[in-house]
Coordinates of C-alpha atoms in Angstrom, one line a residue:
Chain A
M1 CA 0.0 0.0 0.0
N2 CA 1.1 3.5 -0.9
V3 CA 2.8 5.3 2.0
N4 CA 1.1 8.5 0.9
L5 CA -2.3 6.9 1.2
I6 CA -1.6 5.6 4.7
Q7 CA -0.5 9.1 5.6
G8 CA -3.8 10.5 4.2
L9 CA -5.9 7.9 6.1
I10 CA -4.1 8.7 9.3
N11 CA -4.5 12.5 8.8
G12 CA -8.2 11.9 8.1
L13 CA -8.6 9.9 11.2
L14 CA -6.9 12.6 13.3
L15 CA -9.1 15.3 11.7
G16 CA -12.2 13.3 12.3
G17 CA -11.2 13.0 15.9
I18 CA -11.0 16.7 16.2
Y19 CA -14.5 17.2 14.7
M20 CA -15.9 14.4 16.9
T21 CA -15.4 16.4 20.1
I22 CA -17.7 19.2 18.8
A23 CA -20.2 17.0 17.0
L24 CA -20.8 14.8 20.0
G25 CA -21.7 17.9 22.1
I26 CA -24.3 19.2 19.6
N27 CA -25.8 15.8 19.2
L28 CA -26.2 15.3 22.9
I29 CA -28.3 18.5 23.0
Y30 CA -30.3 17.6 20.0
G31 CA -31.0 14.1 21.3
V32 CA -32.4 15.3 24.5
M33 CA -34.1 18.6 23.4
R34 CA -34.7 18.2 19.7
I35 CA -33.0 21.6 19.2
V36 CA -29.8 22.3 17.3
N37 CA -27.4 24.6 19.2
Y38 CA -26.5 26.9 16.4
A39 CA -24.1 28.8 18.7
H40 CA -22.0 25.8 19.7
G41 CA -18.9 27.0 17.9
E42 CA -19.2 30.2 19.8
A43 CA -19.1 28.3 23.1
L44 CA -15.9 26.6 21.7
M45 CA -14.5 30.1 21.0
I46 CA -15.2 31.2 24.6
G47 CA -13.6 28.0 25.9
M48 CA -10.5 28.6 23.8
Y49 CA -10.2 32.1 25.2
V50 CA -10.5 30.8 28.7
A51 CA -7.7 28.3 28.0
F52 CA -5.7 31.0 26.3
W53 CA -5.8 33.4 29.3
L54 CA -5.1 30.6 31.7
F55 CA -2.0 29.9 29.7
T56 CA -0.9 33.5 29.2
L57 CA -1.6 34.8 32.7
A58 CA -1.1 31.7 34.9
G59 CA 1.1 29.6 32.6
V60 CA -1.3 26.6 32.8
N61 CA -0.7 24.1 30.0
P62 CA -3.9 23.8 28.0
Y63 CA -4.0 20.0 28.4
L64 CA -3.8 20.4 32.2
A65 CA -6.4 23.2 32.0
I66 CA -9.1 20.7 30.7
P67 CA -10.9 20.3 34.0
I68 CA -11.0 24.0 34.7
V69 CA -12.2 25.0 31.2
A70 CA -14.7 22.2 31.2
A71 CA -16.1 23.4 34.6
V72 CA -16.3 27.0 33.4
L73 CA -18.2 26.0 30.3
F74 CA -20.4 23.7 32.3
M75 CA -21.5 26.7 34.3
L76 CA -21.8 28.8 31.2
G77 CA -24.1 26.1 29.8
I78 CA -26.3 26.0 32.8
I79 CA -26.7 29.8 32.8
L80 CA -27.3 29.9 29.1
H81 CA -29.8 27.1 29.2
K82 CA -31.8 28.7 32.1
S83 CA -31.8 32.2 30.6
V84 CA -32.1 31.7 26.8
I85 CA -32.5 28.1 25.7
E86 CA -35.2 26.7 28.0
P87 CA -37.9 29.2 27.0
V88 CA -37.4 28.6 23.3
L89 CA -37.6 24.8 23.2
D90 CA -41.2 24.7 22.1
L91 CA -41.0 27.6 19.6
P92 CA -41.1 27.1 15.8
L93 CA -37.8 26.6 14.0
S94 CA -37.7 30.1 12.6
R95 CA -38.0 31.8 16.0
Q96 CA -35.3 29.5 17.4
I97 CA -33.0 30.4 14.5
L98 CA -33.5 34.2 15.2
I99 CA -32.7 33.7 18.8
F100 CA -29.6 31.7 18.0
I101 CA -28.4 34.2 15.4
G102 CA -28.8 36.8 18.2
L103 CA -26.8 34.6 20.6
I104 CA -24.0 34.3 18.0
H105 CA -23.9 38.0 17.6
V106 CA -23.7 38.5 21.4
F107 CA -20.9 36.0 21.8
Q108 CA -18.8 37.2 18.9
N109 CA -19.1 40.8 19.7
S110 CA -18.5 40.4 23.4
A111 CA -15.3 38.5 22.6
M112 CA -14.4 41.3 20.2
I113 CA -14.9 44.0 22.8
L114 CA -13.2 42.1 25.5
W115 CA -10.3 40.5 23.7
S116 CA -10.0 42.5 20.4
P117 CA -10.5 40.9 16.9
N118 CA -6.8 39.9 16.6
Y119 CA -5.7 36.3 15.9
M120 CA -3.9 34.9 18.9
N121 CA -2.1 31.7 19.6
I122 CA 0.1 30.0 22.1
D123 CA 3.2 28.0 21.9
V124 CA 2.8 24.7 23.8
P125 CA 6.0 22.6 23.9
M126 CA 5.8 19.4 21.8
S127 CA 2.4 20.1 20.3
R128 CA 3.8 21.3 16.9
E129 CA 6.3 18.4 16.6
S130 CA 5.7 15.1 14.9
I131 CA 6.4 11.5 15.6
Q132 CA 8.0 9.6 12.6
I133 CA 7.1 6.0 12.2
F134 CA 8.8 4.6 9.0
S135 CA 8.1 7.5 6.6
I136 CA 4.7 8.4 8.1
S137 CA 4.6 11.5 10.3
I138 CA 2.0 12.0 13.0
P139 CA 1.7 15.5 14.5
I140 CA 1.7 15.2 18.3
G141 CA -0.9 18.0 18.9
R142 CA -3.4 16.3 16.6
L143 CA -2.7 12.8 18.0
L144 CA -3.3 14.1 21.5
A145 CA -6.5 15.8 20.4
T146 CA -7.8 12.6 18.9
I147 CA -6.9 10.5 21.9
I148 CA -8.6 12.9 24.2
A149 CA -11.6 13.1 21.9
L150 CA -11.9 9.3 21.9
V151 CA -11.4 9.1 25.7
S152 CA -14.1 11.7 26.3
A153 CA -16.4 10.0 23.8
F154 CA -15.9 6.7 25.6
L155 CA -16.5 8.3 29.0
L156 CA -19.7 10.0 27.7
Y157 CA -20.9 6.6 26.4
Y158 CA -20.0 5.0 29.7
F159 CA -21.8 7.8 31.6
L160 CA -24.9 7.5 29.5
K161 CA -25.1 3.7 29.8
N162 CA -24.0 3.0 33.3
T163 CA -24.9 5.9 35.7
K164 CA -28.3 6.8 37.0
I165 CA -28.3 10.4 35.6
G166 CA -26.9 9.1 32.3
K167 CA -29.8 6.7 32.0
F168 CA -32.2 9.5 32.9
I169 CA -30.7 11.5 30.0
V170 CA -31.2 8.6 27.6
A171 CA -34.7 8.0 28.8
T172 CA -35.5 11.7 28.3
S173 CA -34.1 11.7 24.8
Q174 CA -36.2 8.6 23.9
D175 CA -39.5 9.9 25.2
P176 CA -39.7 13.0 27.4
E177 CA -43.3 12.5 28.4
A178 CA -42.8 8.9 29.5
A179 CA -39.6 9.9 31.3
S180 CA -41.5 12.6 33.1
A181 CA -44.3 10.2 34.0
L182 CA -41.7 7.9 35.6
G183 CA -40.7 10.7 37.9
I184 CA -37.6 12.0 36.1
D185 CA -37.3 15.8 36.4
V186 CA -37.1 16.4 32.7
R187 CA -36.3 20.2 33.1
R188 CA -33.4 19.4 35.4
I189 CA -32.1 16.7 33.0
R190 CA -32.2 19.1 30.1
T191 CA -30.3 21.8 32.0
L192 CA -27.7 19.2 33.0
T193 CA -27.4 17.9 29.4
F194 CA -26.8 21.4 28.1
G195 CA -24.1 22.0 30.7
L196 CA -22.5 18.6 30.0
S197 CA -22.5 19.3 26.3
L198 CA -20.7 22.6 26.8
A199 CA -18.3 20.9 29.1
L200 CA -17.4 18.5 26.3
T201 CA -16.9 21.6 24.1
G202 CA -14.6 22.9 26.8
I203 CA -12.4 19.8 26.4
A204 CA -12.4 20.4 22.7
A205 CA -11.4 24.0 23.2
C206 CA -8.3 22.9 25.3
V207 CA -7.1 20.5 22.7
F208 CA -7.7 22.9 19.8
L209 CA -5.8 25.8 21.3
P210 CA -2.3 24.4 20.5
L211 CA -3.5 23.7 17.0
Y212 CA -5.5 26.7 15.8
F213 CA -5.5 30.5 16.2
V214 CA -8.2 31.9 18.4
Y215 CA -10.2 34.9 17.3
P216 CA -13.9 36.0 17.8
Y217 CA -15.2 34.4 14.6
I218 CA -13.5 31.0 14.9
G219 CA -16.8 29.4 15.9
T220 CA -18.4 29.9 12.5
S221 CA -16.2 27.5 10.5
F222 CA -16.4 24.8 13.1
N223 CA -20.2 25.3 13.4
I224 CA -20.7 24.6 9.7
I225 CA -18.6 21.5 9.6
A226 CA -20.2 20.2 12.8
F227 CA -23.7 20.8 11.5
I228 CA -22.9 18.9 8.3
I229 CA -21.4 16.1 10.4
I230 CA -24.3 15.6 12.7
T231 CA -26.8 15.9 9.9
L232 CA -24.8 13.4 7.9
G233 CA -24.7 10.9 10.8
G234 CA -28.3 11.5 11.8
L235 CA -29.3 14.2 14.3
G236 CA -29.2 13.1 17.8
S237 CA -27.4 9.8 17.2
Y238 CA -24.3 9.1 19.2
T239 CA -22.9 6.6 16.7
G240 CA -23.9 8.9 13.9
A241 CA -21.8 11.7 15.2
I242 CA -18.7 9.4 15.3
I243 CA -19.3 8.0 11.8
G244 CA -20.0 11.4 10.4
S245 CA -16.8 12.9 11.8
I246 CA -14.7 10.1 10.4
I247 CA -16.3 10.3 7.0
V248 CA -15.9 14.1 6.7
G249 CA -12.3 14.0 8.1
M250 CA -11.3 11.2 5.7
I251 CA -12.8 12.9 2.7
E252 CA -11.2 16.2 3.5
S253 CA -7.8 14.6 4.1
L254 CA -7.9 12.3 1.1
V255 CA -9.1 14.9 -1.4
S256 CA -6.5 17.4 -0.3
L257 CA -3.8 14.7 -0.5
L258 CA -4.8 13.3 -3.9
Y259 CA -6.4 16.3 -5.6
D260 CA -6.7 19.9 -4.3
S261 CA -7.0 21.1 -0.7
S262 CA -9.1 24.1 -1.6
I263 CA -12.1 22.1 -2.6
A264 CA -11.7 19.3 0.1
T265 CA -14.4 20.6 2.3
A266 CA -16.7 21.2 -0.7
V267 CA -16.3 17.6 -1.7
A268 CA -17.3 16.5 1.8
F269 CA -20.4 18.7 1.6
I270 CA -21.3 17.2 -1.8
V271 CA -21.1 13.8 -0.3
F272 CA -23.3 15.0 2.5
I273 CA -26.0 16.1 0.0
L274 CA -25.7 12.8 -1.8
I275 CA -26.1 10.8 1.4
L276 CA -29.2 12.9 2.3
L277 CA -30.7 11.7 -1.0
F278 CA -30.7 8.1 0.1
R279 CA -31.0 8.7 3.8
P280 CA -33.0 11.9 4.3
S281 CA -32.5 11.7 8.1
G282 CA -28.8 10.9 7.9
I283 CA -27.0 7.6 8.2
M284 CA -28.1 6.6 11.7
G285 CA -31.1 9.0 12.0
Q286 CA -34.6 7.9 12.6
R287 CA -37.7 9.3 11.0
E288 CA -39.6 11.5 13.4
Chain B
M1 CA -51.3 53.9 25.1
T2 CA -52.4 50.5 24.0
T3 CA -55.8 51.9 22.9
L4 CA -54.0 54.6 20.9
K5 CA -51.9 51.9 19.2
A6 CA -54.9 49.8 18.5
D7 CA -56.7 52.9 17.1
V8 CA -53.8 53.6 14.7
V9 CA -53.7 50.0 13.6
K10 CA -57.4 50.0 13.1
H11 CA -57.4 53.2 11.2
L12 CA -54.6 52.0 8.9
A13 CA -56.4 48.7 8.3
E14 CA -59.7 50.3 7.5
N15 CA -58.2 52.8 5.1
K16 CA -56.1 50.5 3.1
N17 CA -54.9 53.2 0.7
L18 CA -53.0 54.8 3.6
L19 CA -50.5 52.0 3.3
Y20 CA -49.5 53.1 -0.2
I21 CA -48.6 56.6 1.0
P22 CA -45.1 55.7 2.3
I23 CA -44.3 53.9 -1.0
V24 CA -45.4 56.9 -3.0
V25 CA -43.3 59.2 -0.8
L26 CA -40.3 57.0 -1.5
F27 CA -40.7 57.6 -5.2
F28 CA -40.2 61.3 -4.6
I29 CA -37.3 61.2 -2.2
P30 CA -34.5 61.5 -4.9
L31 CA -36.0 64.9 -5.8
L32 CA -34.6 66.2 -2.4
Q33 CA -31.1 65.9 -3.8
L34 CA -29.9 64.0 -0.7
P35 CA -26.2 63.3 -0.2
I36 CA -24.9 60.2 -2.0
Y37 CA -24.4 58.3 1.2
V38 CA -28.0 58.7 2.3
T39 CA -29.1 57.5 -1.2
H40 CA -26.8 54.5 -0.7
V41 CA -28.5 53.7 2.6
F42 CA -31.9 53.9 0.9
I43 CA -30.7 51.6 -1.9
L44 CA -29.3 49.1 0.7
T45 CA -32.5 49.2 2.7
F46 CA -34.6 48.5 -0.5
L47 CA -32.3 45.7 -1.5
F48 CA -32.6 44.0 1.8
A49 CA -36.4 44.6 1.9
Y50 CA -36.5 42.9 -1.5
L51 CA -34.2 40.0 -0.5
C52 CA -36.1 39.4 2.7
T53 CA -39.5 39.5 1.0
A54 CA -38.1 36.8 -1.4
W55 CA -36.7 34.7 1.4
S56 CA -40.0 34.7 3.3
L57 CA -41.9 33.2 0.3
I58 CA -40.2 29.9 1.2
S59 CA -39.0 30.3 4.7
G60 CA -41.8 32.4 6.2
Y61 CA -44.8 31.1 4.3
T62 CA -43.9 27.4 4.2
G63 CA -41.7 27.4 7.3
Q64 CA -38.8 25.6 5.5
V65 CA -36.0 27.8 6.9
S66 CA -33.2 28.3 4.4
L67 CA -29.8 29.5 5.7
G68 CA -28.3 29.2 2.2
H69 CA -30.2 31.8 0.2
S70 CA -26.9 33.5 -0.6
C71 CA -26.3 30.7 -3.2
F72 CA -29.1 32.1 -5.5
Y73 CA -27.8 35.7 -4.9
G74 CA -24.3 34.6 -5.8
I75 CA -25.4 32.7 -8.9
G76 CA -27.1 35.8 -10.2
A77 CA -24.1 38.1 -9.4
Y78 CA -21.4 35.8 -10.7
T79 CA -23.2 34.7 -13.9
T80 CA -23.7 38.3 -14.9
T81 CA -20.2 39.4 -14.1
L82 CA -18.5 36.4 -15.7
L83 CA -20.5 36.6 -18.9
F84 CA -19.8 40.3 -19.2
H85 CA -16.1 39.9 -18.3
F86 CA -15.3 37.1 -20.7
Y87 CA -17.9 37.4 -23.5
N88 CA -18.9 41.1 -23.2
L89 CA -22.5 40.0 -22.9
T90 CA -24.8 42.8 -21.6
P91 CA -25.9 42.2 -18.0
W92 CA -29.5 42.5 -19.1
I93 CA -29.1 39.2 -20.9
G94 CA -26.4 37.8 -18.6
G95 CA -28.7 38.6 -15.6
T96 CA -31.6 36.7 -17.3
I97 CA -29.3 33.7 -17.8
G98 CA -28.3 34.0 -14.2
I99 CA -31.9 33.9 -13.1
V100 CA -32.5 30.8 -15.3
F101 CA -29.5 29.1 -13.7
S102 CA -30.9 30.0 -10.2
V103 CA -34.2 28.5 -11.1
I104 CA -32.7 25.3 -12.4
F105 CA -30.5 25.2 -9.3
A106 CA -33.5 25.8 -7.0
F107 CA -35.5 23.1 -8.8
I108 CA -32.7 20.6 -8.2
L109 CA -32.3 21.7 -4.6
G110 CA -36.1 21.7 -4.0
Y111 CA -36.6 18.4 -5.8
V112 CA -33.8 16.7 -3.9
C113 CA -34.9 18.0 -0.6
F114 CA -38.7 18.0 -0.8
R115 CA -39.2 14.9 -2.9
F116 CA -37.1 12.9 -0.5
R117 CA -38.7 14.5 2.5
V118 CA -35.7 16.4 3.8
S119 CA -37.3 18.9 6.2
G120 CA -36.8 20.9 9.3
P121 CA -33.2 21.3 10.4
Y122 CA -32.1 18.8 7.7
F123 CA -33.4 21.2 5.0
T124 CA -31.7 24.2 6.8
F125 CA -28.4 22.4 6.8
A126 CA -28.8 21.2 3.2
T127 CA -29.2 24.8 2.0
L128 CA -26.3 25.9 4.1
A129 CA -24.2 23.2 2.6
F130 CA -25.2 24.2 -0.9
A131 CA -24.2 27.8 -0.4
Q132 CA -20.9 26.7 1.2
I133 CA -20.1 24.4 -1.7
L134 CA -20.6 27.2 -4.2
E135 CA -18.5 29.6 -2.1
M136 CA -15.6 27.1 -1.9
L137 CA -15.8 26.2 -5.6
F138 CA -15.7 29.8 -6.6
I139 CA -12.7 30.5 -4.3
S140 CA -10.8 27.5 -5.6
Q141 CA -11.4 28.1 -9.4
S142 CA -9.3 31.3 -9.1
Q143 CA -8.1 31.4 -12.7
I144 CA -11.7 32.1 -13.8
T145 CA -13.4 33.7 -10.8
G146 CA -10.4 35.6 -9.3
G147 CA -10.6 33.4 -6.2
E148 CA -11.0 35.0 -2.8
L149 CA -10.2 38.5 -4.2
G150 CA -13.2 38.4 -6.5
I151 CA -13.6 39.8 -9.9
E152 CA -14.4 43.3 -11.2
M153 CA -17.2 44.2 -13.6
P154 CA -15.7 46.3 -16.4
Y155 CA -17.2 49.8 -16.1
T156 CA -18.8 51.3 -19.2
G157 CA -21.4 53.6 -17.6
S158 CA -23.9 52.8 -20.3
P159 CA -27.6 52.0 -19.4
L160 CA -27.4 49.3 -22.1
D161 CA -25.0 47.5 -19.8
F162 CA -27.2 48.1 -16.7
Q163 CA -24.7 50.7 -15.5
F164 CA -25.4 54.3 -14.6
T165 CA -23.2 57.3 -13.7
S166 CA -25.4 58.4 -10.7
K167 CA -27.1 56.4 -7.9
I168 CA -30.6 57.7 -8.8
P169 CA -31.4 55.1 -11.5
Y170 CA -30.2 52.3 -9.2
Y171 CA -32.5 53.8 -6.5
Y172 CA -35.5 53.6 -8.8
I173 CA -34.7 50.1 -10.1
I174 CA -34.3 48.6 -6.7
L175 CA -37.3 50.5 -5.4
M176 CA -39.5 49.1 -8.2
L177 CA -38.1 45.6 -7.7
W178 CA -39.0 45.8 -4.1
V179 CA -42.5 47.2 -4.6
G180 CA -43.1 44.5 -7.2
A181 CA -41.9 41.7 -4.8
L182 CA -44.0 43.2 -2.0
F183 CA -47.2 43.1 -4.1
L184 CA -46.4 39.7 -5.4
S185 CA -45.9 38.5 -1.8
R186 CA -49.2 40.1 -0.7
H187 CA -51.0 38.6 -3.7
I188 CA -49.6 35.1 -2.9
Q189 CA -50.6 35.5 0.8
R190 CA -54.2 36.1 -0.3
S191 CA -54.3 33.4 -3.0
K192 CA -55.1 29.7 -2.9
F193 CA -51.4 29.1 -3.4
G194 CA -50.6 31.1 -0.3
Y195 CA -53.1 29.1 1.8
Y196 CA -51.5 25.9 0.6
L197 CA -48.1 27.2 1.7
F198 CA -49.5 28.1 5.1
A199 CA -51.1 24.7 5.4
V200 CA -47.7 23.2 4.8
R201 CA -46.2 25.3 7.6
E202 CA -48.9 24.6 10.1
D203 CA -49.2 20.9 9.6
E204 CA -47.7 19.2 6.5
G205 CA -49.3 15.8 7.2
A206 CA -52.8 17.3 7.5
A207 CA -52.2 19.4 4.3
E208 CA -51.3 16.2 2.5
A209 CA -54.3 14.4 3.8
C210 CA -56.5 17.2 2.4
G211 CA -55.1 16.3 -1.0
I212 CA -52.6 19.2 -1.4
N213 CA -49.5 18.2 -3.3
T214 CA -47.1 19.7 -0.7
T215 CA -43.9 18.8 -2.6
K216 CA -45.1 20.6 -5.7
Y217 CA -46.0 23.8 -3.9
K218 CA -42.9 23.9 -1.8
I219 CA -40.7 23.4 -4.9
F220 CA -42.7 26.2 -6.6
A221 CA -42.3 28.6 -3.7
L222 CA -38.5 27.9 -3.6
I223 CA -38.1 28.5 -7.3
L224 CA -40.0 31.8 -7.0
S225 CA -38.0 32.9 -4.1
A226 CA -34.7 31.9 -5.8
A227 CA -35.5 33.7 -9.0
L228 CA -36.2 36.9 -7.0
T229 CA -33.1 36.5 -4.9
S230 CA -31.0 35.9 -7.9
F231 CA -32.1 39.2 -9.5
G232 CA -31.0 40.9 -6.3
G233 CA -27.5 39.4 -7.1
V234 CA -27.6 40.8 -10.6
F235 CA -28.3 44.2 -9.1
H236 CA -25.4 43.7 -6.6
S237 CA -23.0 43.0 -9.4
Q238 CA -24.1 46.2 -11.3
Y239 CA -24.3 48.4 -8.3
Y240 CA -21.0 47.5 -6.7
L241 CA -19.3 46.4 -10.0
Y242 CA -17.3 44.0 -7.9
V243 CA -18.1 40.5 -6.6
T244 CA -16.3 38.3 -4.2
P245 CA -17.3 34.8 -3.2
K246 CA -17.6 35.8 0.5
A247 CA -19.8 38.9 -0.2
V248 CA -22.3 37.1 -2.4
Y249 CA -22.2 33.4 -1.3
G250 CA -21.1 34.0 2.3
L251 CA -23.0 32.9 5.3
D252 CA -23.0 36.4 6.7
L253 CA -25.4 37.5 3.9
A254 CA -27.6 34.4 4.4
F255 CA -27.8 35.0 8.1
Q256 CA -28.4 38.7 7.6
I257 CA -31.3 38.0 5.2
S258 CA -32.9 35.5 7.6
S259 CA -32.4 37.5 10.8
T260 CA -33.7 40.8 9.2
S261 CA -36.8 39.0 7.9
L262 CA -37.5 37.3 11.2
V263 CA -37.1 40.5 13.2
G264 CA -39.7 42.1 11.0
G265 CA -41.8 39.0 10.9
S266 CA -41.7 36.6 8.0
G267 CA -45.2 35.3 8.2
I268 CA -46.9 38.3 6.6
W269 CA -46.2 40.1 3.4
F270 CA -45.0 43.4 4.8
G271 CA -43.0 41.9 7.7
P272 CA -39.6 41.3 6.1
S273 CA -39.6 44.8 4.5
L274 CA -40.5 46.3 7.9
G275 CA -37.5 44.5 9.3
S276 CA -35.2 45.9 6.7
F277 CA -36.5 49.5 7.2
L278 CA -36.0 49.1 11.0
I279 CA -32.6 47.7 10.9
N280 CA -30.6 48.8 7.9
P281 CA -30.8 52.6 8.4
V282 CA -29.9 52.3 12.1
V283 CA -27.0 49.9 11.4
E284 CA -25.7 52.2 8.6
G285 CA -26.2 55.3 10.7
I286 CA -24.3 53.8 13.6
R287 CA -21.5 52.7 11.3
A288 CA -21.2 56.2 9.8
T289 CA -21.2 58.0 13.2
I290 CA -19.8 56.1 16.1
G291 CA -19.0 52.8 14.4
G292 CA -15.2 53.2 14.8
T293 CA -15.3 54.2 18.5
F294 CA -17.3 51.4 20.0
F295 CA -16.2 48.5 18.0
G296 CA -18.7 45.6 18.3
V297 CA -21.1 47.3 20.7
P298 CA -23.9 48.1 18.2
L299 CA -23.9 44.5 17.0
L300 CA -23.9 43.2 20.6
I301 CA -27.0 45.3 21.3
Y302 CA -28.6 44.1 18.0
G303 CA -27.9 40.5 19.1
I304 CA -29.6 41.1 22.4
L305 CA -32.6 42.6 20.6
M306 CA -32.9 39.6 18.3
I307 CA -33.0 37.3 21.3
L308 CA -35.7 39.5 23.0
I309 CA -37.8 39.8 19.8
G310 CA -37.5 36.0 19.1
R311 CA -38.5 35.3 22.7
F312 CA -41.3 37.8 23.3
L313 CA -42.7 38.8 19.9
P314 CA -44.2 36.0 18.0
G315 CA -44.3 37.0 14.3
G316 CA -41.6 39.6 14.9
V317 CA -42.4 43.3 15.0
S318 CA -45.1 43.0 12.4
G319 CA -46.8 40.4 14.7
I320 CA -47.9 43.4 16.8
I321 CA -49.8 44.8 13.8
Q322 CA -51.1 41.4 12.8
R323 CA -52.5 40.9 16.3
G324 CA -54.1 44.3 16.1
L325 CA -55.8 43.4 12.9
A326 CA -57.0 40.1 14.4
T327 CA -58.5 41.9 17.3
R328 CA -60.3 44.3 14.9
D329 CA -61.7 41.4 12.9
M330 CA -62.9 39.8 16.1
E331 CA -64.6 43.0 17.3
M332 CA -66.2 43.5 13.9
S333 CA -67.5 40.0 13.8
K334 CA -68.9 40.5 17.3
K335 CA -70.6 43.7 16.1
V336 CA -72.1 41.9 13.1
G337 CA -73.2 39.1 15.4
S338 CA -75.0 41.4 17.8
Q339 CA -76.9 43.2 15.0

């Protein structure tokens, strides 16, 4: 097998791992509340700034800052859910979209006022180097990001299947009314889910910081890719988010390797539209 | 206060011709010899009123929210510019070809989505993906499209090429386009076609059970909306004489169209225009006066307003008027009943 191809596959896997951290968070929210968090990328941006300032002011390595950033974003999630998200859950899609566009404006412009529109990055030791195995190179930052993504995906899965609150969350996503009838406090579970999802985003923010520049509009590009991934995999599906991330990551990496990197994302989106033709609710999605 | 408001609303509704007065006034505004910048703000406001009215035909009336309407806008703008740039084809014909392309594109998008029952957020993300695909393709094919830097429209200044030396002709063109779209939208809302679209929005299953071919009407609404939006793109290319993939295909434009319409209220014919008239002059005014000093603050406030409007005003700002009209109808039917 061609070395180049193996390199492409590995890159695709690593990229997919990066996308997975965001996609899983949005899907968790959709599963429980049937609402797409259009402002998820903005939460990621806030998380990246928190990690950035922790590093710049206190010298905390972003990988070690994961618990702090996750806790901060968990709190942000709870506040956001209570103040903005909870009242809009039953509104029609168009009103939800207006509110989320407003939320995106609020986040982006607050970040701009507080931290200026400049691109900022940090230099974490090791994260920009690569491991060489035969003639394949694996960037350490991306490898760590993928490992941490997989670990958090596994922990989330374990949490949902084996703990009481996790089971409550699953029950609520399957049937909120039945769950409520069985004595589950659905409102509390939803708040908790939102916080948990943003905490996952906080983990993503920490592993992204050594890899990407942070600026107020960074959320938008991740938002779009994450929306495509979760729709491709099936909104609300845990497995779907993972499959979708890998597919999009692989396509992007292989197209840029074999053909042209400037249309790699476009090709992934075309594949997304083609998949919708055959599976209108995504690969793992269920008809509502 | 509330009775005063109700009175005004009632008065307006009973004397329907009063609604035409603002439009007639707008036709005479250029006679005031306003500064060029003010004329520009008017043109921008009409352009957005026009685009938002077009957007609402699909997203307001049928409830299928599109976040990728910039793709039709971009097709119109780029077809015109590229045909003029490479084949010296007048934008009047180039623009028509652009609209035809948009219609074909909208038909494909509509057929793919609606025939295979892609709806709700799936439809929203499909439209988003379409606009993104076009933006990326136009950036990557830089030898033809000029890539990210965009492409200039050769300037001739001849009306035969849809170009004018002053802003006034542009003002009248976009004003008439907008008024045309407005009346079309009103006509649709009161026609059988409009009722079918509303039926789709309220309950698609029930509409189908009543024998309405929902797929057909949704596709038709999308095509109509796309054709109008695309002509907005043609206007863009002639007014700015410069197109970039980000400006015409970008998400910012798509988001701006939808948020402006929704602030005004996309479920009624005059709602989207109201949104544009409320927002664009204020945004431009702030940009011209204090925009540089408080970077980001105006948009932050705008974002908060959007959240509040979405949360507390069903049907946007025009929802207030709509509810006023509904109260009047109820009172009138009560009167008729008691007689």
